Amino acid sequence: MQWTYFIYFAVAAAICWAAGALFAWREDGYRWAIAASCTGLLIFAAFIAGMWLSLERPPLRTMGETRLWYSFFLPAAGLVTYMRRRYKWILSFAVLLSLVFVCINLFKPEIHNKALMPALQSPWFAPHVIVYMIAYAVLGAATLAAVYLLARPAQGKQSQVMELCDSLVYVGLAFVTIGMLFGAIWAKAAWGHYWSWDPKETWAAATWMAYIIYIHFRLHHPSRHKAAMWLLVFGFLLLQICWFGVNYLPSAGNSVHVYG
Amino acid sequence: MWKHPWGYAEGLTICGGLLLTGIMLQFAVGKVELGRLSYPFGLIAGALFLILLIVLHVASRRAGLLRWLSGQVAAITAVSALLLLVIIMGLTRQLPAYEDVLSEASARHNLSMENPAGRMGFMQMTSAWPFALLFLYMLLILGLVTLRRLSRFRLKDLGFALNHLGLFTALFAAAFGSGDLRRLRMTAPLNSPEWRAVDERNEIVELPLAVELKSFGIDEYPPKLMLMDNSSGAILPPGRPAGVEVEASPAVLELAGWQVEVVKYFPAAAALINSDTTLFAEMEMEGSAAAVYARVRDANGAALREGWVSCGSFMFPPIPLPLSDKVSLIMPDREPRRFSSEVTVYTKGGDRRRALIEVNRPMAIDGWQIYQLSYDQARGRWSRYSVFELVRDPWLPIVYAGIGMMLAGAVFLFLSKPRKE
């Protein structure tokens, strides 16, 4: 598998996902939506698996490679949410956001060579990053729901959608916590200490705290929806800084989390 | 304000007060010297904190105001205040905790007395008073809510207990144990036991154990061929550099429109350099470098140039193969796949153990962990010493207990259903 084939897999998957998202809007389209989305996911997964095999390492090192997983998990999270809650719009939003990241990878690919520096050669590498990517996708879905509500404040459905946000945040925060703790255990083995306040770690802590605040706020004020939605947007903003924004901050000059 | 029940205003005011107190303390006495919390002071401080926690917990049964401390508003405001400091920390370039921000050395880095972030301690956030006070306040709240829930524990509180007690345990041990954390750096030469190391300030420390380096090695990835712009030195094509790995010879490789025929490939070779020619002979010796004899054709299949290309080593210079006035074929330095040091470690107790230390595979002995850190970069594979980091953290098991509880707690969080409205 070569990176140059990405466009074929990406286009095929995108067509399936788009079809799935369209079917979701139709009353009788439930099964078709699931079938189309699953096909898209399979195609995309085949590409990731092929890259893994040909690179002889998990494709998780570069930003482009993590975007690959994010583009995969986002429609997956959207699909699971759709199957559980039957929201028509969630697939469209998830697919749209996923396509943004697919396009970034198409137009600004990054080098994908086989080399994996010794610090990344650890059994913790794949779980640490994959768990985080799932978390980002799930929290991305929660943010989409919040933005949808902020843009179209539908009175009747609001508490339903807030409930959806809560369950997505619970799942997302569980994964963020696991990703962070796996990272801590790995850091102890690789760098000598479990937490060094490296810029990436600092922003991971900030992100984690923002979602902790959200959960406690929701428990204390279940009816203050608007503030809760803004909290979700704020948390997701911190998450973006943690994921890639940190590379552009002057404070990250000596981060040990930069792998090109 | 300050009427029962307290709300966000009161919670934020408390945090603001702590923040101000912290800033004033920072100006008055300078940063928190975490090193002073070393044994037995860290242990004593931790014990006092736990006693304070229990006293407050018992007293909170009578005093409603204290009960507020284990409520959600207190938690939300405390975490928010701490989050503010963490964000400031994420935006400000941080200096190592041992460095003296206000000293002359730092002034040279343009971090003079006038720098407000530096003066308030924000450039060494984790040893700044505002951070320390807000952190302890948050830990106190976390401890109180944990105690309150544990004191009337029911099985359905298990997830809550694991999450809160786990976080409390990990943070408590990380904070009060920080003074006992030792991180030392040792440069061990080949075949000569070394028992001295240096701390962050480059002061020599004698250790209760000695490390003897038996051998050091680097496994490298196969060499790569790339194209370089002769005038700028940039790798081509600009923005998305291309490279091909050489794994065997003969082989024909495709590189950004050029056809590269690998006629000979020596993973280890010595260069024979005359005034006008360079030849390579396959040879495994100290300083040998990878070399490829390549024949390069352009897109039309016309043979352009042939010759040797090598990445060089500390013995031999890198050899490029010019293809035109503008472009050369080059071999960048090979990327390391693995560093490893074979060592024998002797302890004061007379114990003697051999081990292979690699990145991600430290060796544990007598409460110390020994990490592969560095080597002589100029000599690469032929480094005659290895640099190790030696870490001792007696509080680590408690931190791990906390992490374990949080991992179990995360599973509960994953399975839990949000409250119905």
XYZ file of C-alpha atoms in Angstrom:
681
model
C 0.000 0.000 0.000
C 1.333 3.396 -0.899
C 0.269 6.831 0.113
C -0.457 7.673 -3.532
C -3.415 5.248 -3.458
C -5.030 7.236 -0.661
C -7.104 9.322 -3.047
C -8.917 6.249 -4.457
C -9.726 4.817 -1.041
C -10.658 8.257 0.306
C -13.017 9.027 -2.566
C -14.670 5.599 -2.393
C -15.121 5.860 1.369
C -16.386 9.433 1.091
C -19.019 8.413 -1.470
C -20.244 5.625 0.829
C -20.304 7.911 3.859
C -22.116 10.653 1.966
C -24.684 8.128 0.756
C -25.101 6.873 4.335
C -25.565 10.427 5.617
C -28.203 11.094 2.925
C -30.073 7.866 3.679
C -30.191 8.874 7.346
C -32.406 11.837 6.414
C -35.012 9.507 4.846
C -37.656 7.907 7.024
C -37.061 4.429 5.601
C -33.316 4.800 5.115
C -32.068 3.428 8.464
C -30.699 0.116 7.180
C -29.229 1.647 4.052
C -27.562 4.390 6.066
C -25.889 1.783 8.260
C -24.893 -0.411 5.318
C -23.393 2.471 3.339
C -21.545 3.896 6.331
C -20.134 0.490 7.253
C -18.913 -0.051 3.692
C -17.165 3.307 3.800
C -15.560 2.427 7.125
C -14.369 -0.923 5.754
C -12.772 0.726 2.736
C -11.045 3.300 4.907
C -9.944 0.654 7.403
C -8.476 -1.388 4.552
C -6.290 1.557 3.604
C -5.089 2.050 7.193
C -4.359 -1.674 7.491
C -2.471 -1.622 4.195
C -0.370 1.337 5.347
C 0.349 -0.463 8.623
C 1.581 -3.528 6.755
C 3.672 -1.688 4.196
C 5.234 0.713 6.705
C 5.940 -2.228 9.047
C 4.870 -0.048 11.964
C 1.539 1.425 13.130
C 0.788 4.530 11.026
C 0.527 6.795 14.070
C 3.727 8.800 14.033
C 3.112 11.891 11.962
C 0.277 14.393 12.193
C -0.953 13.165 8.806
C -1.113 9.637 10.109
C -3.092 10.607 13.217
C -5.489 12.552 10.961
C -6.029 9.291 9.093
C -7.331 7.617 12.242
C -9.400 10.637 13.181
C -11.053 10.623 9.742
C -11.929 6.991 10.406
C -13.151 7.214 13.998
C -15.331 10.276 13.459
C -17.833 8.610 11.078
C -17.570 5.511 13.286
C -18.555 7.526 16.376
C -21.280 9.205 14.332
C -22.607 5.839 13.216
C -22.710 4.412 16.745
C -24.521 7.512 17.960
C -26.943 7.294 15.032
C -27.705 3.652 15.750
C -28.335 4.356 19.425
C -30.238 7.623 19.137
C -31.482 7.807 15.550
C -30.571 11.477 15.118
C -30.811 12.170 11.373
C -28.243 14.952 11.343
C -25.413 13.348 13.275
C -24.047 11.324 10.333
C -23.976 14.352 8.038
C -22.059 16.397 10.577
C -19.608 13.629 11.395
C -18.953 12.867 7.726
C -18.479 16.537 6.912
C -15.918 17.003 9.675
C -14.184 13.788 8.688
C -13.936 14.952 5.076
C -12.207 18.136 6.213
C -9.425 15.982 7.658
C -9.386 13.699 4.609
C -8.923 16.765 2.415
C -6.085 18.082 4.575
C -4.388 14.723 4.102
C -5.004 14.819 0.345
C -3.696 18.314 -0.195
C -1.023 18.476 2.468
C 0.284 14.942 2.908
C 3.254 14.377 5.160
C 6.135 12.043 4.578
C 5.356 8.515 5.543
C 8.627 6.697 5.888
C 9.268 3.487 7.711
C 11.536 4.902 10.363
C 10.163 4.832 13.892
C 12.469 6.455 16.399
C 13.436 4.313 19.372
C 11.341 6.373 21.828
C 8.186 5.351 19.932
C 9.045 1.667 19.829
C 6.907 0.556 22.705
C 3.827 -1.612 23.185
C 2.161 1.515 24.644
C 2.475 3.479 21.390
C -0.549 2.145 19.502
C -2.994 2.017 22.467
C -1.966 5.487 23.696
C -2.594 7.197 20.359
C -5.570 5.122 19.163
C -7.433 5.608 22.453
C -6.811 9.353 22.186
C -8.046 9.435 18.576
C -11.268 7.651 19.570
C -11.698 10.148 22.401
C -11.141 13.097 20.053
C -13.698 11.729 17.605
C -16.340 11.129 20.291
C -15.776 14.558 21.833
C -15.870 16.022 18.333
C -19.323 14.455 17.903
C -20.430 15.993 21.219
C -19.181 19.389 20.036
C -21.071 19.017 16.748
C -24.244 18.360 18.693
C -23.619 21.427 20.871
C -22.909 23.640 17.845
C -26.051 22.320 16.156
C -28.104 23.310 19.194
C -26.431 26.702 19.556
C -27.156 27.459 15.896
C -30.708 26.081 15.927
C -32.094 26.271 19.446
C -34.978 23.828 19.067
C -36.824 24.094 22.334
C -38.456 20.693 22.408
C -35.475 18.557 21.645
C -32.946 20.464 23.695
C -32.793 18.285 26.773
C -32.671 15.189 24.575
C -29.637 16.487 22.728
C -28.014 17.590 25.979
C -28.439 14.051 27.225
C -26.703 12.846 24.084
C -23.863 15.299 24.750
C -23.562 14.004 28.306
C -23.264 10.404 27.259
C -20.753 11.291 24.530
C -18.681 13.266 27.030
C -18.753 10.394 29.533
C -17.448 8.029 26.870
C -15.001 10.609 25.507
C -13.660 11.526 28.935
C -13.256 7.846 29.807
C -11.081 7.435 26.696
C -9.182 10.681 27.339
C -8.437 9.482 30.876
C -7.269 6.085 29.665
C -5.154 7.671 26.911
C -3.571 10.064 29.395
C -2.822 7.354 31.977
C -1.403 4.999 29.329
C 0.766 7.939 28.311
C 1.880 8.401 31.924
C 2.834 4.740 32.300
C 4.672 4.837 28.975
C 6.442 8.087 29.881
C 7.757 6.419 33.037
C 9.309 3.683 30.904
C 10.608 5.935 28.143
C 11.507 9.266 29.758
C 11.998 8.409 33.414
C 8.985 10.184 34.879
C 5.245 9.739 34.505
C 4.436 13.435 34.172
C 6.884 16.153 33.134
C 4.591 19.070 32.180
C 5.804 18.879 28.616
C 3.672 21.361 26.574
C 1.602 18.504 25.124
C 1.008 17.162 28.624
C 0.072 20.606 29.913
C -2.592 21.010 27.225
C -3.792 17.443 27.763
C -4.284 18.311 31.434
C -6.143 21.503 30.463
C -8.427 19.558 28.108
C -9.100 16.927 30.746
C -9.943 19.583 33.341
C -12.351 21.359 30.967
C -14.398 18.175 30.506
C -14.272 17.510 34.271
C -15.779 20.973 34.746
C -18.458 20.173 32.152
C -19.516 16.985 33.941
C -19.737 18.645 37.357
C -21.521 21.650 35.904
C -24.126 19.419 34.247
C -24.717 17.555 37.501
C -25.121 20.800 39.421
C -27.167 22.799 36.879
C -28.954 20.304 34.625
C -31.099 23.041 33.107
C -28.453 25.603 32.151
C -28.013 24.264 28.625
C -26.433 27.217 26.914
C -23.537 27.539 29.334
C -22.982 23.788 29.077
C -22.840 23.957 25.264
C -20.282 26.756 25.372
C -18.262 24.671 27.802
C -18.243 21.883 25.210
C -17.012 24.257 22.524
C -14.341 25.579 24.899
C -13.206 22.069 25.812
C -12.950 21.120 22.157
C -10.882 24.231 21.476
C -8.399 23.176 24.164
C -8.387 19.708 22.622
C -7.402 21.140 19.239
C -4.518 23.036 20.841
C -3.433 19.820 22.532
C -3.583 17.793 19.330
C -1.884 20.090 16.819
C -2.119 23.722 17.962
C 0.640 23.132 20.478
C 3.151 22.719 17.631
C 2.629 26.356 16.695
C 2.971 27.805 20.192
C 6.266 29.403 21.213
C 5.987 27.603 24.550
C 6.394 24.280 22.751
C 9.954 25.000 21.675
C 11.450 22.089 23.546
C 8.572 19.623 23.556
C 9.522 15.972 23.549
C 6.220 15.167 21.845
C 7.278 16.382 18.386
C 7.776 13.561 15.898
C 7.657 15.408 12.593
C -22.441 37.394 48.922
C -21.239 35.131 51.732
C -24.825 34.241 52.565
C -25.704 30.624 52.806
C -25.787 28.734 50.477
C -22.576 29.815 48.798
C -22.419 29.885 45.015
C -20.014 30.608 42.190
C -19.266 34.152 43.382
C -18.014 32.926 46.749
C -16.142 30.007 45.196
C -14.353 32.215 42.689
C -13.588 34.804 45.361
C -11.855 32.156 47.469
C -9.799 31.115 44.436
C -9.019 34.753 43.612
C -7.902 35.291 47.196
C -5.602 32.274 47.029
C -4.230 33.488 43.702
C -3.456 36.949 45.134
C -1.942 35.475 48.277
C 0.183 33.260 46.101
C 1.413 36.145 43.974
C 2.257 38.160 47.082
C 4.096 35.220 48.609
C 5.978 34.778 45.354
C 7.132 38.394 45.495
C 7.983 38.168 49.190
C 9.833 34.857 49.483
C 10.403 33.630 45.914
C 9.332 30.322 44.456
C 8.406 27.153 46.306
C 11.549 25.105 46.839
C 10.171 21.638 46.194
C 13.584 20.160 46.962
C 12.985 21.042 50.636
C 10.170 18.503 50.679
C 12.690 15.665 50.639
C 12.562 12.898 53.241
C 11.381 13.196 55.960
C 9.777 16.586 55.319
C 7.612 15.448 52.416
C 6.314 12.586 54.509
C 5.592 14.914 57.454
C 3.871 17.483 55.229
C 1.781 14.738 53.616
C 0.793 13.359 57.026
C -0.165 16.833 58.266
C -2.269 17.349 55.142
C -4.108 14.074 55.740
C -4.706 14.979 59.396
C -6.067 18.383 58.350
C -8.329 16.631 55.883
C -9.739 14.281 58.510
C -10.222 17.092 61.034
C -12.099 19.180 58.441
C -14.159 16.159 57.461
C -15.206 15.477 61.049
C -15.870 19.167 61.694
C -17.940 19.493 58.515
C -20.669 17.367 60.109
C -21.354 20.314 62.387
C -20.411 23.302 60.224
C -22.351 23.784 57.024
C -19.741 26.088 55.576
C -17.189 23.298 55.656
C -19.673 21.002 53.987
C -19.741 23.459 51.085
C -16.112 22.514 50.423
C -17.132 19.024 49.365
C -19.834 20.289 47.005
C -19.943 20.648 43.237
C -19.640 24.440 43.145
C -16.428 24.306 45.164
C -15.090 21.650 42.783
C -16.102 23.550 39.637
C -14.586 26.842 40.803
C -11.382 25.265 42.103
C -10.781 23.267 38.915
C -11.590 26.365 36.824
C -9.055 28.489 38.699
C -6.417 25.789 38.334
C -7.338 25.420 34.652
C -6.642 29.132 34.184
C -3.120 28.647 35.547
C -2.581 25.536 33.422
C -3.599 27.496 30.310
C -1.193 30.311 31.245
C 1.434 27.623 31.702
C 0.659 26.202 28.277
C 1.099 29.618 26.689
C 4.255 30.620 28.554
C 7.627 29.136 27.883
C 8.539 27.140 30.977
C 11.993 27.002 32.535
C 13.295 24.028 34.496
C 12.356 24.242 38.177
C 15.982 24.255 39.349
C 16.852 27.362 37.334
C 16.783 30.695 39.120
C 14.586 32.895 36.948
C 15.719 36.096 38.561
C 19.411 35.323 38.501
C 21.929 36.882 36.182
C 22.112 33.756 34.056
C 18.430 34.077 33.262
C 18.709 37.786 32.679
C 20.871 36.914 29.722
C 17.918 35.007 28.286
C 15.950 38.226 28.452
C 13.923 37.036 31.416
C 14.811 39.958 33.610
C 13.189 41.298 36.746
C 10.820 43.371 34.640
C 9.173 40.308 33.151
C 5.834 40.122 34.992
C 5.208 36.479 34.122
C 8.616 35.596 35.508
C 8.111 37.594 38.692
C 4.738 36.044 39.444
C 6.315 32.642 39.009
C 4.396 31.769 35.839
C 7.547 30.715 33.991
C 8.091 27.938 36.512
C 4.442 27.290 37.149
C 4.745 24.046 39.073
C 6.953 25.686 41.685
C 5.003 28.953 41.853
C 3.062 29.844 45.005
C -0.220 30.688 43.202
C -0.172 27.247 41.578
C 0.838 25.489 44.795
C -1.930 27.115 46.839
C -4.668 26.505 44.273
C -3.460 22.943 43.771
C -3.576 22.237 47.531
C -7.023 23.833 47.754
C -8.274 21.654 44.899
C -6.669 18.576 46.501
C -8.356 19.450 49.800
C -11.746 19.680 48.101
C -11.117 16.416 46.276
C -10.056 14.762 49.542
C -13.119 16.023 51.429
C -15.616 14.895 48.800
C -13.904 11.503 48.633
C -14.028 11.116 52.421
C -17.659 12.209 52.536
C -18.690 9.637 49.947
C -16.518 6.877 51.426
C -17.884 7.462 54.924
C -21.290 6.291 53.748
C -20.115 3.968 51.023
C -22.565 1.917 49.012
C -21.743 -0.372 46.122
C -23.266 1.962 43.537
C -20.674 4.570 44.544
C -17.845 2.319 43.359
C -17.200 4.206 40.125
C -17.288 7.542 41.936
C -14.931 6.234 44.623
C -12.428 4.803 42.121
C -12.305 8.020 40.098
C -12.055 10.418 43.005
C -9.903 8.342 45.361
C -7.655 7.345 42.462
C -7.103 10.930 41.385
C -6.562 12.020 44.990
C -4.044 9.240 45.623
C -2.067 9.917 42.441
C -1.984 13.703 42.927
C -1.224 13.446 46.650
C 1.762 11.157 46.082
C 2.977 13.136 43.069
C 2.895 16.406 45.037
C 4.220 15.368 48.446
C 6.675 12.936 46.884
C 8.136 15.463 44.463
C 10.918 16.356 46.882
C 12.067 12.739 47.025
C 12.316 12.331 43.263
C 15.954 12.007 42.201
C 16.955 12.277 38.548
C 20.655 11.952 37.837
C 22.724 11.717 34.724
C 25.682 9.383 34.404
C 28.247 9.178 31.628
C 29.647 5.659 31.697
C 32.834 4.940 29.715
C 33.512 1.527 28.209
C 34.862 -1.112 30.573
C 35.343 1.042 33.636
C 32.811 1.045 36.504
C 31.280 4.446 37.190
C 29.525 5.330 40.458
C 29.324 9.100 40.135
C 26.511 10.983 38.452
C 25.474 14.625 38.213
C 22.177 16.234 39.210
C 20.315 18.982 37.307
C 22.726 21.602 38.615
C 25.694 19.533 37.378
C 26.776 18.784 40.932
C 28.457 15.431 41.400
C 26.584 12.830 43.420
C 28.094 9.537 44.580
C 25.752 6.603 44.156
C 25.278 3.397 46.135
C 25.716 1.504 42.866
C 28.192 1.381 40.004
C 27.548 0.868 36.292
C 30.082 -0.685 33.962
C 29.446 -0.327 30.230
C 30.397 -3.532 28.440
C 29.342 -2.512 24.962
C 27.257 0.068 23.169
C 25.507 -0.363 19.836
C 23.094 1.285 17.413
C 20.943 -0.596 14.906
C 20.152 1.638 11.974
C 17.425 1.700 9.365
C 18.571 1.010 5.798
C 20.128 4.073 4.154
C 17.972 6.331 1.997
C 18.662 8.188 -1.222
C 17.257 11.663 -1.728
C 17.621 14.598 -4.097
C 19.123 17.865 -2.963
C 19.012 21.315 -4.500
C 22.681 22.255 -4.977
C 22.297 25.947 -4.234
C 19.872 25.950 -1.309
C 20.662 22.548 0.209
C 16.915 21.813 0.411
C 15.611 18.291 -0.121
C 13.492 17.942 -3.267
C 10.718 18.233 -4.287
C 10.217 21.291 -2.063
C 7.601 20.867 0.659
C 7.181 17.144 0.211
C 10.652 15.622 0.183
C 10.908 12.179 -1.416
C 13.274 9.382 -0.480
C 13.854 5.735 -1.348
C 15.311 3.074 0.882
C 18.197 0.986 -0.361
C 17.898 -2.555 0.885
C 19.815 -4.678 -1.608
C 21.752 -4.558 -4.848
C 21.281 -4.753 -7.753
C 17.975 -2.869 -7.741
C 16.235 -0.197 -9.756
C 14.500 2.461 -7.703
C 12.233 5.308 -8.698
C 12.899 8.669 -7.078
C 10.770 11.703 -7.955
C 10.831 10.985 -11.694
C 14.450 9.810 -11.783
C 15.475 6.211 -12.248
C 18.171 5.163 -9.810
C 19.924 1.885 -10.538
C 21.727 0.568 -7.472
C 24.722 -1.225 -8.958
C 26.519 -1.902 -5.682
C 25.388 -1.422 -2.101
C 27.761 -1.789 0.858
C 26.111 -1.378 4.285
C 29.597 -0.870 5.718
C 32.401 0.470 3.576
C 35.611 2.451 3.757
C 36.355 5.314 1.383
C 39.591 5.663 -0.546
C 39.737 9.312 -1.455
C 42.227 10.630 -4.006
C 42.466 14.154 -5.290
C 39.970 13.525 -8.093
C 38.330 10.158 -7.384
C 36.547 8.482 -4.518
C 36.261 4.717 -4.279
C 34.556 2.557 -1.679
C 35.558 -0.906 -0.512
C 33.296 -3.111 1.566
C 34.805 -3.185 5.023
C 33.495 -3.476 8.575
C 35.696 -1.238 10.683
C 35.449 1.608 13.163
C 33.910 4.492 11.242
C 32.748 2.524 8.206
C 29.814 4.099 6.347
C 27.075 2.899 4.000
C 27.847 3.491 0.319
C 25.958 2.983 -2.947
C 27.301 2.911 -6.492
C 24.399 4.315 -8.500
C 23.614 4.839 -12.158
C 20.963 7.525 -12.583
C 18.734 8.045 -15.610
C 16.281 10.843 -16.251
C 12.621 10.336 -17.127
C 13.482 9.572 -20.781
C 15.798 6.741 -19.813
C 18.946 8.538 -20.867
C 21.901 7.718 -18.623
C 23.015 10.852 -16.843
C 25.649 10.112 -14.264
C 27.070 7.268 -12.303
C 29.187 7.219 -9.205
C 29.407 6.675 -5.468
C 27.140 8.243 -2.925
C 27.602 7.839 0.831
C 26.299 9.227 4.104
C 29.756 9.367 5.630
C 30.695 8.908 9.267
C 33.001 10.528 11.793
C 35.865 9.039 9.729
C 34.702 9.749 6.186
C 33.008 12.790 4.644
C 29.537 12.430 3.100
C 29.789 11.950 -0.688
C 27.022 13.364 -2.932
C 26.596 12.458 -6.602
C 25.953 15.600 -8.688
C 23.352 14.874 -11.390
C 23.250 18.347 -12.935
C 24.128 21.912 -12.027
C 21.023 22.059 -9.903
C 20.488 18.616 -8.393
C 22.564 16.067 -6.494
C 21.792 12.573 -5.295
C 22.577 12.328 -1.593
C 22.391 9.828 1.259
C 21.307 11.461 4.547
C 22.529 10.095 7.872
C 20.923 6.768 8.650
C 18.127 6.881 11.198
C 18.632 4.869 14.395
C 16.312 1.931 14.981
C 17.624 1.012 18.401
C 20.278 2.141 20.889
C 21.413 -0.345 23.454
C 23.980 -0.604 26.204
C 25.162 -3.850 27.690
C 26.030 -3.191 31.315
C 27.031 -4.821 34.556
C 25.673 -3.088 37.665
C 27.246 -3.547 41.095
C 25.430 -2.580 44.275
C 26.885 -1.720 47.683
C 25.283 -4.845 49.056
C 27.564 -6.922 46.819
C 24.897 -7.697 44.241
C 26.045 -7.889 40.630
C 23.753 -7.978 37.596
C 24.152 -7.895 33.855
C 21.486 -6.278 31.687
C 20.766 -4.764 28.310
C 19.431 -1.212 28.637
C 17.534 0.303 25.718
C 15.239 3.244 25.121
C 11.836 2.196 26.512
C 13.505 -0.680 28.399
C 15.051 0.671 31.597
C 16.723 -1.562 34.158
C 15.417 -1.616 37.734
C 17.806 -2.317 40.598
C 17.790 -1.447 44.310
C 15.038 1.184 44.008
C 16.765 2.869 41.059
C 15.778 2.771 37.424
C 18.465 3.168 34.798
C 17.496 4.635 31.409
C 19.376 4.834 28.127
C 19.643 8.587 27.529
C 22.379 9.434 25.066
C 25.821 8.605 23.642
C 28.671 10.271 21.788
C 26.705 11.719 18.859
C 29.791 12.511 16.820
C 31.022 8.905 16.852
C 27.542 7.385 16.570
C 27.675 3.582 16.519
C 31.271 3.722 17.667
C 30.566 5.778 20.748
C 32.962 4.922 23.563
C 30.554 5.922 26.289
C 26.869 5.757 27.038
C 24.839 8.305 28.973
C 22.273 6.979 31.448
C 19.581 8.627 33.473
C 19.150 7.222 36.959
C 15.789 7.791 38.599
C 14.635 7.086 42.131
C 11.050 7.771 43.153
C 10.039 6.048 46.392
C 6.447 7.345 46.112
C 5.917 5.726 42.702
C 3.925 2.687 43.956
C 1.359 5.033 45.543
C 1.051 7.006 42.285
C 0.574 3.743 40.384
C -2.103 2.641 42.851
C -3.918 5.899 42.069
C -3.482 5.423 38.323
C -4.807 1.869 38.611
C -7.915 3.076 40.433
C -8.482 5.781 37.819
C -8.178 3.274 34.972
C -10.822 1.095 36.645
C -12.866 4.244 37.289
C -12.689 5.173 33.598
C -14.401 1.878 32.764
C -17.240 2.836 35.125
C -17.402 6.272 33.519
C -17.622 4.628 30.104
C -20.521 2.440 31.204
C -22.377 5.022 33.289
C -25.570 6.640 32.074
C -26.004 10.381 32.467
C -28.686 11.593 34.815
C -32.112 11.990 33.184
C -33.463 15.505 33.142
